[in-house]
Coordinates of C-alpha atoms in Angstrom, one line a residue:
X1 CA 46.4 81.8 -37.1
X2 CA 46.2 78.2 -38.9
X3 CA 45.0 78.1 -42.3
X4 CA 41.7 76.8 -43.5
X5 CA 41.5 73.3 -44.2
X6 CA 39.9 72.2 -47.4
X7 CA 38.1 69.1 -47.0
X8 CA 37.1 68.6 -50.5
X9 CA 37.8 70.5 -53.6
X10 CA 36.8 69.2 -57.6
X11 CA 36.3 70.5 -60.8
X12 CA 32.9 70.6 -62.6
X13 CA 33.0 70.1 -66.5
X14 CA 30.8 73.5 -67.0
X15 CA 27.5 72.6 -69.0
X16 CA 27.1 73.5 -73.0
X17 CA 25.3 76.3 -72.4
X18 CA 27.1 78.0 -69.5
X19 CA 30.6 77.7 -71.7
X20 CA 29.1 79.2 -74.9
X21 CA 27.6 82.1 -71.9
X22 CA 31.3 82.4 -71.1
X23 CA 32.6 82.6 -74.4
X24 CA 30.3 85.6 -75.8
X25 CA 31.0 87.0 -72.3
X26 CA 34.8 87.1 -73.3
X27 CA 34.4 87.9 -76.5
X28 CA 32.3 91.2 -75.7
X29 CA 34.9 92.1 -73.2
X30 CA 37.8 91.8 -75.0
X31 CA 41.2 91.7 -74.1
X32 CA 39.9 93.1 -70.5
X33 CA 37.7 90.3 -70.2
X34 CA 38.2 89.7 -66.1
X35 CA 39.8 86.4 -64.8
X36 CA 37.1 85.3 -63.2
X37 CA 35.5 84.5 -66.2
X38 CA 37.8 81.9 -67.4
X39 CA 38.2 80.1 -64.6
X40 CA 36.9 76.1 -64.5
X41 CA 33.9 75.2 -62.3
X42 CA 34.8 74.9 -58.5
X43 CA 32.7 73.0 -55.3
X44 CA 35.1 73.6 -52.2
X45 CA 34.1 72.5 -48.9
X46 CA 36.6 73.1 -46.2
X47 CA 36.9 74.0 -42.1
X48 CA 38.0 77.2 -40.7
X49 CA 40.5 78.2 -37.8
X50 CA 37.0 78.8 -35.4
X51 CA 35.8 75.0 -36.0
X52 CA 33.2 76.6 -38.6
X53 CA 32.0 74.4 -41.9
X54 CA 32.3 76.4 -45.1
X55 CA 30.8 75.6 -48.7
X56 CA 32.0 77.5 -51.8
X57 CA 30.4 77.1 -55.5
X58 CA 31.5 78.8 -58.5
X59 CA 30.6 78.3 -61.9
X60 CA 32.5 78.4 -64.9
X61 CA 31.1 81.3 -65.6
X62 CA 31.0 83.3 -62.7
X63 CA 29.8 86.8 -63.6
X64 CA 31.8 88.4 -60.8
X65 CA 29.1 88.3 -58.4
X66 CA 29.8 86.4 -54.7
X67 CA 26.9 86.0 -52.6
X68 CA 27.7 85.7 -48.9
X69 CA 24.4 83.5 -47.4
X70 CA 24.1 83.4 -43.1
X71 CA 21.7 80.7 -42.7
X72 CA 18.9 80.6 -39.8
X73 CA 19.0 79.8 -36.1
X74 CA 20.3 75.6 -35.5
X75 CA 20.0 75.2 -31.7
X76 CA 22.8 74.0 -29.4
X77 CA 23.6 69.7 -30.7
X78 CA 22.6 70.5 -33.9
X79 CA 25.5 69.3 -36.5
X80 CA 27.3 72.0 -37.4
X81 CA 27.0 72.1 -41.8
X82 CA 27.9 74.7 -43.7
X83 CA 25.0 76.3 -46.0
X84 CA 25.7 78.9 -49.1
X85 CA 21.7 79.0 -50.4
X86 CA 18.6 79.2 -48.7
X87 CA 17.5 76.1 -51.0
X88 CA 18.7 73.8 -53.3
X89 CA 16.3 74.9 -56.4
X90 CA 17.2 78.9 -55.6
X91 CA 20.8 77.5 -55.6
X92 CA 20.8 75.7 -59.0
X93 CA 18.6 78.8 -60.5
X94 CA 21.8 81.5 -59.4
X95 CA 24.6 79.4 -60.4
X96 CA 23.2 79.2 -64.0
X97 CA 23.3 82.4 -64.0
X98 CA 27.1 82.8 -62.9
X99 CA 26.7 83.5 -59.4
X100 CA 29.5 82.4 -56.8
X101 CA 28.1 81.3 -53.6
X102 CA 29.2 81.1 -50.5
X103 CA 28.9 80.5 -47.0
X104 CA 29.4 78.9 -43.7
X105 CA 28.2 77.3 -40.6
X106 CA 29.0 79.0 -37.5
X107 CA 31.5 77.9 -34.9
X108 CA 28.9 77.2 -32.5
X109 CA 25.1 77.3 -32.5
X110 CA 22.6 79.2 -30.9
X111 CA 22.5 82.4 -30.4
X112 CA 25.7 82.8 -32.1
X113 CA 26.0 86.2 -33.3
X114 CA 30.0 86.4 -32.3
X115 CA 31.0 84.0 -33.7
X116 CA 28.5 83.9 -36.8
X117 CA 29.7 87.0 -38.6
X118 CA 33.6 86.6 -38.2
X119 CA 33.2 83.3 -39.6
X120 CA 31.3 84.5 -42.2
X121 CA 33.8 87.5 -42.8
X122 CA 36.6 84.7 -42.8
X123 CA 34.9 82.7 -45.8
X124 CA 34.5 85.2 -47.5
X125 CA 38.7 85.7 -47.4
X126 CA 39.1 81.9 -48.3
X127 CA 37.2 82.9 -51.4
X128 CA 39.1 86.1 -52.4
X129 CA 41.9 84.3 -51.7
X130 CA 41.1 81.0 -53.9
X131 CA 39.2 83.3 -56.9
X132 CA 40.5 86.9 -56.2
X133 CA 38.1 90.0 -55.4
X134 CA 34.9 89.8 -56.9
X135 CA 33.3 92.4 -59.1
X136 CA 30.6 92.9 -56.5
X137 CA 29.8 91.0 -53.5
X138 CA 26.3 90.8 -51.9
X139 CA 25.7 89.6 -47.9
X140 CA 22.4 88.0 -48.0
X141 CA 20.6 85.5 -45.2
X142 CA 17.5 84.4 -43.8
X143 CA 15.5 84.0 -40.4
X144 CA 18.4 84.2 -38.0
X145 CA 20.8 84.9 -40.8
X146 CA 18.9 88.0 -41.7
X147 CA 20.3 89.2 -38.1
X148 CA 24.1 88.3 -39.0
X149 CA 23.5 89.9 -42.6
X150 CA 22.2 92.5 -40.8
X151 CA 25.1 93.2 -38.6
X152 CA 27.6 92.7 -41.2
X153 CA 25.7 95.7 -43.1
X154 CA 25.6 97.6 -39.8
X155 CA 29.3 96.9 -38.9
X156 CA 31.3 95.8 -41.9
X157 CA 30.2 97.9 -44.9
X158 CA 33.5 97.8 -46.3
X159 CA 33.2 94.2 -47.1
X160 CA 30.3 94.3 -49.3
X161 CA 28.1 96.2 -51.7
X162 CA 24.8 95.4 -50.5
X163 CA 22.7 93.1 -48.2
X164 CA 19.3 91.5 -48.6
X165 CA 18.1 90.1 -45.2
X166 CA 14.6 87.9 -45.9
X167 CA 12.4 87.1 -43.1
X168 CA 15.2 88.1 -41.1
X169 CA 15.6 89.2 -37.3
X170 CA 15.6 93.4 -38.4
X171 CA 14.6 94.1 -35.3
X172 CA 17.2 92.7 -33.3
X173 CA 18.0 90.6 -30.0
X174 CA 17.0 93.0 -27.3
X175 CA 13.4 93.6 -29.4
X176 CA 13.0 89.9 -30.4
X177 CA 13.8 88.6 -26.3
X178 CA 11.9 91.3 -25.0
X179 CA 8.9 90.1 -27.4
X180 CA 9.3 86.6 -26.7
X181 CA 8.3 87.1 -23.1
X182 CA 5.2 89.1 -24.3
X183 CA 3.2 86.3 -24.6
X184 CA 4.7 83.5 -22.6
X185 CA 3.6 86.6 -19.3
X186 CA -0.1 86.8 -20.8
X187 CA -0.2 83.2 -21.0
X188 CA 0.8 82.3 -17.5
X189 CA -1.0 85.4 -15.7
X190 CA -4.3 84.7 -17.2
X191 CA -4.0 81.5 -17.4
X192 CA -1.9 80.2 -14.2
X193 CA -2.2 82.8 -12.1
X194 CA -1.0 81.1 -9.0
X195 CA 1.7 78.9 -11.0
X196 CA 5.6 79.1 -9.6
X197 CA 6.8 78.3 -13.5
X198 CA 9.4 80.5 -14.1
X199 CA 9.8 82.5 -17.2
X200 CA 13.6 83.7 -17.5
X201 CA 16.5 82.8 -15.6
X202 CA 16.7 79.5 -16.5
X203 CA 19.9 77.6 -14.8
X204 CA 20.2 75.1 -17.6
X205 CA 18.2 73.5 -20.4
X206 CA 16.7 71.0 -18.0
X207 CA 14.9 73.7 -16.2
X208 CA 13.9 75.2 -19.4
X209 CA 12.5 72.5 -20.8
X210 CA 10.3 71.6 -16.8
X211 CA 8.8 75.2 -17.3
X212 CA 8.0 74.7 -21.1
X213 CA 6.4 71.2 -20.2
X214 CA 4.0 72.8 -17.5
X215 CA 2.7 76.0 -19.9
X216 CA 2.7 73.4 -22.9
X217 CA 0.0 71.6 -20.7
X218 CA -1.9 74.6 -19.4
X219 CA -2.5 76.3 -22.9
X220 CA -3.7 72.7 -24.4
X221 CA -6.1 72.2 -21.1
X222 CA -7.0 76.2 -22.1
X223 CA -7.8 75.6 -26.0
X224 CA -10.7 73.3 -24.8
X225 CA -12.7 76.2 -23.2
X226 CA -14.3 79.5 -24.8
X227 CA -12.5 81.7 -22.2
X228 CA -9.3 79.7 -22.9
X229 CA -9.1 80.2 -26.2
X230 CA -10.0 84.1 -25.9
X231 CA -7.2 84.5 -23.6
X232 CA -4.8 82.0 -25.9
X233 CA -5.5 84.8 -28.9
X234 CA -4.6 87.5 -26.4
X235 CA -1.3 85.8 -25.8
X236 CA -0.8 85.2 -29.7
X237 CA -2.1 89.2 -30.3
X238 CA 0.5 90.7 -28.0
X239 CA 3.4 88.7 -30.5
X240 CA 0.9 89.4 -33.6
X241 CA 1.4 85.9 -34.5
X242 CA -1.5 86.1 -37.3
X243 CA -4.3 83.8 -38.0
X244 CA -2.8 81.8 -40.9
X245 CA 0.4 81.2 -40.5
X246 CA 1.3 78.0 -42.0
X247 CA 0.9 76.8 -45.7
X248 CA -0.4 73.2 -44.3
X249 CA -3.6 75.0 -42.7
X250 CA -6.7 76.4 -44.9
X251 CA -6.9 80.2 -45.4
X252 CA -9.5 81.4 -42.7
X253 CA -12.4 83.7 -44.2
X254 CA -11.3 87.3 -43.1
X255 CA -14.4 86.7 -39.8
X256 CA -14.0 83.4 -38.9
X257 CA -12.2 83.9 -35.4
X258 CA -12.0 80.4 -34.1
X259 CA -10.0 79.4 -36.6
X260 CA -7.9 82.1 -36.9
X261 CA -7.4 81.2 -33.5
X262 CA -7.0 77.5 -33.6
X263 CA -3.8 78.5 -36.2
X264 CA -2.8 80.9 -33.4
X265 CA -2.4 78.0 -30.8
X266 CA -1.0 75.7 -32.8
X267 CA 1.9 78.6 -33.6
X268 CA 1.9 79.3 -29.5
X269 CA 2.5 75.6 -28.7
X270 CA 5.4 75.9 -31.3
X271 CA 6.9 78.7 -29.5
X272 CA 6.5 77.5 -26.3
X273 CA 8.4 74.2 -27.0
X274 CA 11.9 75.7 -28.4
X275 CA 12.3 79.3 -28.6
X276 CA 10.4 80.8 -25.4
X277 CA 12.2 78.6 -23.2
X278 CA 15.2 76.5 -24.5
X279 CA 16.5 79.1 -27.0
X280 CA 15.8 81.7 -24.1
X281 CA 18.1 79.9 -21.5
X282 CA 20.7 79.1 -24.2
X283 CA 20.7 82.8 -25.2
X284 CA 20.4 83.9 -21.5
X285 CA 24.1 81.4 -20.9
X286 CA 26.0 83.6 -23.4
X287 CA 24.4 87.0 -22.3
X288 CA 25.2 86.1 -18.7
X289 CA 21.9 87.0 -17.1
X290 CA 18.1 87.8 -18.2
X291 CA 18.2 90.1 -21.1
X292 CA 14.7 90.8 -21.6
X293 CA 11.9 92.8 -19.3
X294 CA 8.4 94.0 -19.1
X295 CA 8.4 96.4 -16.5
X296 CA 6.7 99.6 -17.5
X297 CA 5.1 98.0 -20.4
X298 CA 1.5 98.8 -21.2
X299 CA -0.3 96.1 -22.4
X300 CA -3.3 97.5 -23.1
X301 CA -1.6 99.9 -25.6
X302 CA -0.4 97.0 -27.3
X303 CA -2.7 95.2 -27.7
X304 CA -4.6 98.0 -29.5
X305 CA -1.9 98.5 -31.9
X306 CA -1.9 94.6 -32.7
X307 CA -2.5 93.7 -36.3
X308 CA -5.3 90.8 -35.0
X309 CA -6.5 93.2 -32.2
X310 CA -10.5 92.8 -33.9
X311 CA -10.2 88.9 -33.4
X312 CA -9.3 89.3 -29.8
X313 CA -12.4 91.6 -29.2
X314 CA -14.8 89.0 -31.0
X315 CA -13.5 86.1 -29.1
X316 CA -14.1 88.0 -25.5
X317 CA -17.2 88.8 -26.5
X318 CA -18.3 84.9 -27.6
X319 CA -16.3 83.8 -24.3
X320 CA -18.2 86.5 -22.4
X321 CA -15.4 87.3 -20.5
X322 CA -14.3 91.4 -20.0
X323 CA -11.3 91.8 -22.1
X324 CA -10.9 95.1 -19.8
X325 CA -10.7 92.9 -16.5
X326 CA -8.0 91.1 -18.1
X327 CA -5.9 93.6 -19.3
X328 CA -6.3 95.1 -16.1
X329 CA -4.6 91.8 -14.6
X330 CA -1.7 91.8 -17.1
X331 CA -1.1 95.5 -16.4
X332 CA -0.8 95.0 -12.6
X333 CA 0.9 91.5 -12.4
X334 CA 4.0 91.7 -10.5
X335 CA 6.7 92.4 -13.5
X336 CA 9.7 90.4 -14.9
X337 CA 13.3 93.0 -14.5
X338 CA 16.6 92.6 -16.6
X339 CA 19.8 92.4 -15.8
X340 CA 21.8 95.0 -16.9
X341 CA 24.8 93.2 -18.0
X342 CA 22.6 90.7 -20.3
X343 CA 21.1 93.9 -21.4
X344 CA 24.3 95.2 -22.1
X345 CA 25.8 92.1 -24.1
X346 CA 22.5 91.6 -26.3
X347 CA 22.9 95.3 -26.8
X348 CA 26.4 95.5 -28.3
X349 CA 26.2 92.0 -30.0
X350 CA 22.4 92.0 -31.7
X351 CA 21.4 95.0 -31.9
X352 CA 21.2 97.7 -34.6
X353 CA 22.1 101.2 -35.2
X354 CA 19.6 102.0 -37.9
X355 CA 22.8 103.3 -39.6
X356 CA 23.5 101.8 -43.2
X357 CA 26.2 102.5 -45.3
X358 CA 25.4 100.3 -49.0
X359 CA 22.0 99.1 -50.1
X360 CA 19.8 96.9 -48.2
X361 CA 16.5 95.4 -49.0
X362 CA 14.5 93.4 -46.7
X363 CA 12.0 90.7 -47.5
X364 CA 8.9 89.3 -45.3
X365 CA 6.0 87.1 -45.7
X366 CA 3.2 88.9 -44.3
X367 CA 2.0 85.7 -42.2
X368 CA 5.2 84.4 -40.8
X369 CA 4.4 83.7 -36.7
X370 CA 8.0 82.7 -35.8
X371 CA 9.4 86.3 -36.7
X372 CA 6.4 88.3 -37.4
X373 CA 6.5 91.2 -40.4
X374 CA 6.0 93.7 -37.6
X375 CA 10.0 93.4 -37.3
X376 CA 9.8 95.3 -40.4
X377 CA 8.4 98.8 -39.1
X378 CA 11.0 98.0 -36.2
X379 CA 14.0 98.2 -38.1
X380 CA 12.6 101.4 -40.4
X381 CA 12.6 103.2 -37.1
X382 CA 15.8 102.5 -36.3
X383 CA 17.3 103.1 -40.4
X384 CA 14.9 106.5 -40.2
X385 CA 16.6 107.9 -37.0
X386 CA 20.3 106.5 -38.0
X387 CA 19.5 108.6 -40.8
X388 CA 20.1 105.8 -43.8
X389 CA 16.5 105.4 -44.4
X390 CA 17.0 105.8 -48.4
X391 CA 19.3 102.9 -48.6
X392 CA 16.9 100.6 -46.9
X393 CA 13.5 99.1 -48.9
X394 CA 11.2 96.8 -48.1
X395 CA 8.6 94.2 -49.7
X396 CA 6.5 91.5 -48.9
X397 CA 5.1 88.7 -50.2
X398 CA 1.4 87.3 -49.8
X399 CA 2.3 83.9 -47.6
X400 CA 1.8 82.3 -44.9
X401 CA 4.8 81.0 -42.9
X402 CA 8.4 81.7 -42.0
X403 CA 10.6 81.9 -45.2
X404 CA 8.2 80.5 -47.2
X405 CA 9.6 82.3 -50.2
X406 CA 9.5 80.7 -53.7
X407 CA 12.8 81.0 -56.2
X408 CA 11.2 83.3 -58.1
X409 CA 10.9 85.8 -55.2
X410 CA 14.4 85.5 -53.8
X411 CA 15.8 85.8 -57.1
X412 CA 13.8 88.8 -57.8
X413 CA 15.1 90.9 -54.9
X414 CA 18.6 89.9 -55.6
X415 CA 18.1 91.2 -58.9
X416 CA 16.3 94.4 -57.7
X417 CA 19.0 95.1 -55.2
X418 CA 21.6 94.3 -57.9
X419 CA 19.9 97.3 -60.0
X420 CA 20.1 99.4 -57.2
X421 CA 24.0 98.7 -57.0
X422 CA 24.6 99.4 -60.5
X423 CA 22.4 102.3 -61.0
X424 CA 22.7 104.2 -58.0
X425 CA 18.8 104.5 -57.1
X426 CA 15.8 102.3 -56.4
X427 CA 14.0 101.2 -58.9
X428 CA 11.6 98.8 -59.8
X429 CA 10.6 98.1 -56.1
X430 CA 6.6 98.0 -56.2
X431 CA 5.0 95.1 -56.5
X432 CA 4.2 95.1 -59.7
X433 CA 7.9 95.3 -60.9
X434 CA 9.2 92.4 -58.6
X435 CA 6.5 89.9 -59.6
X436 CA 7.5 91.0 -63.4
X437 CA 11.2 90.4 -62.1
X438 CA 9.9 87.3 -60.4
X439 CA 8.0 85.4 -63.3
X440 CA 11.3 86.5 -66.0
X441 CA 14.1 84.8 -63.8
X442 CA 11.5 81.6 -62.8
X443 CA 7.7 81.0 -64.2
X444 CA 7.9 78.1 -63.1
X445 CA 7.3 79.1 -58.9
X446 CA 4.8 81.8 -57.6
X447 CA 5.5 85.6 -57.6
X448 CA 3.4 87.2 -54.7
X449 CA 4.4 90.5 -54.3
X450 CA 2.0 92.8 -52.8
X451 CA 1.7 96.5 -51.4
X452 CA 1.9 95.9 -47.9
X453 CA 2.5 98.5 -44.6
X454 CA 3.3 96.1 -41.4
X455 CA 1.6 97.3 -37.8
X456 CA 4.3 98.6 -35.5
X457 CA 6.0 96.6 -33.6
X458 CA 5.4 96.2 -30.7
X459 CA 8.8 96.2 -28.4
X460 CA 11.2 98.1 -30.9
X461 CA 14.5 98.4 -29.3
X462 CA 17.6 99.5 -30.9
X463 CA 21.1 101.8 -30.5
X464 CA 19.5 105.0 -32.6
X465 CA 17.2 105.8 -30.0
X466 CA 19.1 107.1 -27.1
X467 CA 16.0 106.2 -24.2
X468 CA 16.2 102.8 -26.2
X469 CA 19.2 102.3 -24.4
X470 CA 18.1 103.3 -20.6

């Protein structure tokens, strides 16, 4: 194997207040004061074997603490840039407090899983190799990097202490594929029944993009009719994308459907134009085949357990249109089959056992639309039947969006999960205790914490269940 190449590399003069931090640190310690402590203020950027970016910041007074970030799904062209932070002002808030942080890009994009956490494993050397082995070391990531964090927990618990996966992919690639087609079906049985657009099995992007084009336009001719927009909520219902879901929209009053629903579109149309369709075929090129399926699936049952379930009933009603006669439709419409070897490679590559082995705490915004907090009560199912459900917790935070966290929160649940390594327990998990952890590490952004219990999900699918896996 060649060694990793270090593209840049340079000394920081540490600030006032972060030497005299590492001069009371040494002079509490000792003689045993750790090495770590003394050493100057590193940035290293540099390229590994795979092709993968990597980015590397240590303080000069690193407390001992490396925290491994897997950023979020970049699709296929995107640049490949290595990312240690979900943002810049979390960033600059953990390395005054001594954190090391690393991380990388992967060696490819997309759905990238394979080659996403051995790059991340392999940055995570370069460092122990540059600084030595940290006093504790902490996987964290977000989105699509919640998955990878995830499946470093899962699979690799040797190399860290703990995880912390926000707004992450818990429920894993089978579930999320699966879930993905949900609504895209409702969409184009209600709303082109006698459209040829196809739905999976997409030869290349060019295709993908055709059939994203054509059920772009038919949901935007549906959003100017009653009965289109009834039937647009269904769709959005059956992935419980909620009805505010971005910060850039006003806060609906808890009854007023229509726009609840108007957010809904606008989140549909988003998934329509990237993830449905070109992040589908992309995924379906490295599976080999259609991974996802809705044969057998009931959608009247899910709809019933849907978290916006009331606003679909209101808008049939206005629409006058029998929610019953649709449903009816979905359930008989001639069904969408896997194939078994895409099945098999999601399986083994992005999905979960439910079976931790260190800490892990979880973090969702309770109106994300992209990755919905139902994924949540998915990956508790799996943890309670792997049997690791008291290492897993798991908060939210009052906001609309997808990662929409402030530094004050993220911080906060490092910090909670950080008490949890050191003492052995959970504590200090309600609500009440993170926004207190929240305002002390940064007044200066919002601490919403709140008591929260996420609608199941509604495809779970993961490798503790044995029918799961049928």
């Amino acid at each position: 194997m060649t060694s990793p190449t270090h593209t840049r590399a340079r000394t920081l003069r540490p600030r006032g207040t972060a030497a005299l931090a590492a001069l009371l640190l040494a002079a509490a310690a000792g003689a045993t004061a750790p090495a770590y402590a003394e050493a100057p203020a590193e940035h290293i950027e540099g390229t590994l074997p795979s092709g993968a970016k990597y980015v590397m910041d240590k303080p000069a007074d690193w407390n001992g603490t490396v925290l491994l970030f897997s950023h979020g799904y970049r699709p296929v062209g995107s640049p490949l840039a290595a990312q240690n932070a979900p943002d810049d002002a979390t960033k600059a808030l953990l390395l005054e407090k001594g954190y090391a942080l690393i991380g990388s890009s992967y060696a490819t994009n997309g759905w990238a899983v394979t080659d996403a956490v051995p790059d991340q494993l392999a940055t995570l050397d370069v460092f122990t190799e540059r600084s030595g082995e940290a006093r504790r070391t902490i996987a964290w990531g977000q989105s699509y990097g919640g998955l990878v964090t995830t499946s470093i927990a899962e699979r690799h618990p040797g190399r860290i202490d703990g995880s912390l996966a926000m707004c992450g992919l818990v429920h894993g690639g089978v579930a999320n594929w699966n879930n993905t087609l949900d609504p895209v079906f409702a969409l184009k049985t209600l709303l082109a029944p006698g459209s040829s657009v196809q739905l999976t099995g997409f030869a290349d992007q060019a295709s993908a993009a055709a059939a994203a084009g054509t059920m772009g336009k038919t949901v935007t001719d549906a959003q100017a009719t009653p009965e289109g927009r009834a039937r647009i909520a269904l769709a959005a219902a059956l992935h419980n994308i909620p009805g505010w879901n971005d910060a850039s929209q006003p806060e609906p009053a808890p009854d007023d459907w229509n726009a609840q629903q108007a957010n809904q579109y606008q989140a549909l149309q988003g998934m329509l134009s990237m993830p449905a369709f070109s992040w589908r075929q992309e995924a379906e090129s490295r599976a080999g085949g259609n991974m996802s399926w809705n044969t057998g699936v009931d959608y009247t049952k899910m709809l019933r357990q849907s978290s916006v379930y009331k606003e679909v009933t209101e808008l049939y009603k206005d629409a006058g249109l029998s929610l019953k006669k649709d449903l009816g439709a979905l359930n008989r419409a001639p069904r969408i089959s896997a194939d078994p070897a895409a099945v098999d490679w999601m399986s083994r590559t992005s999905s979960f056992t439910g079976r931790l082995h260190k800490p892990q705490l979880t973090l969702h915004t309770t109106g994300d639309a992209l990755v919905p907090v139902q994924v949540e009560s998915a990956y508790r199912r799996a943890a309670t039947a792997g049997g690791s459900a008291p290492l897993l917790r798991q908060a939210y935070v009052d906001n609309p969006g997808h990662c929409t966290f402030s530094p004050a929160e993220q911080t906060a649940a490092l910090h909670t999960l950080e008490k949890r390594l050191t003492a052995g327990h959970w504590k200090g998990t309600d609500p009440a205790s993170l926004n207190a952890t929240a305002a002390a590490a940064d007044p200066t952004t919002p601490a919403r914490y709140i008591p929260y219990r996420p609608a199941p999900y509604p495809r779970p699918y993961d490798l503790a269940h044995p029918a799961d896996r049928r």
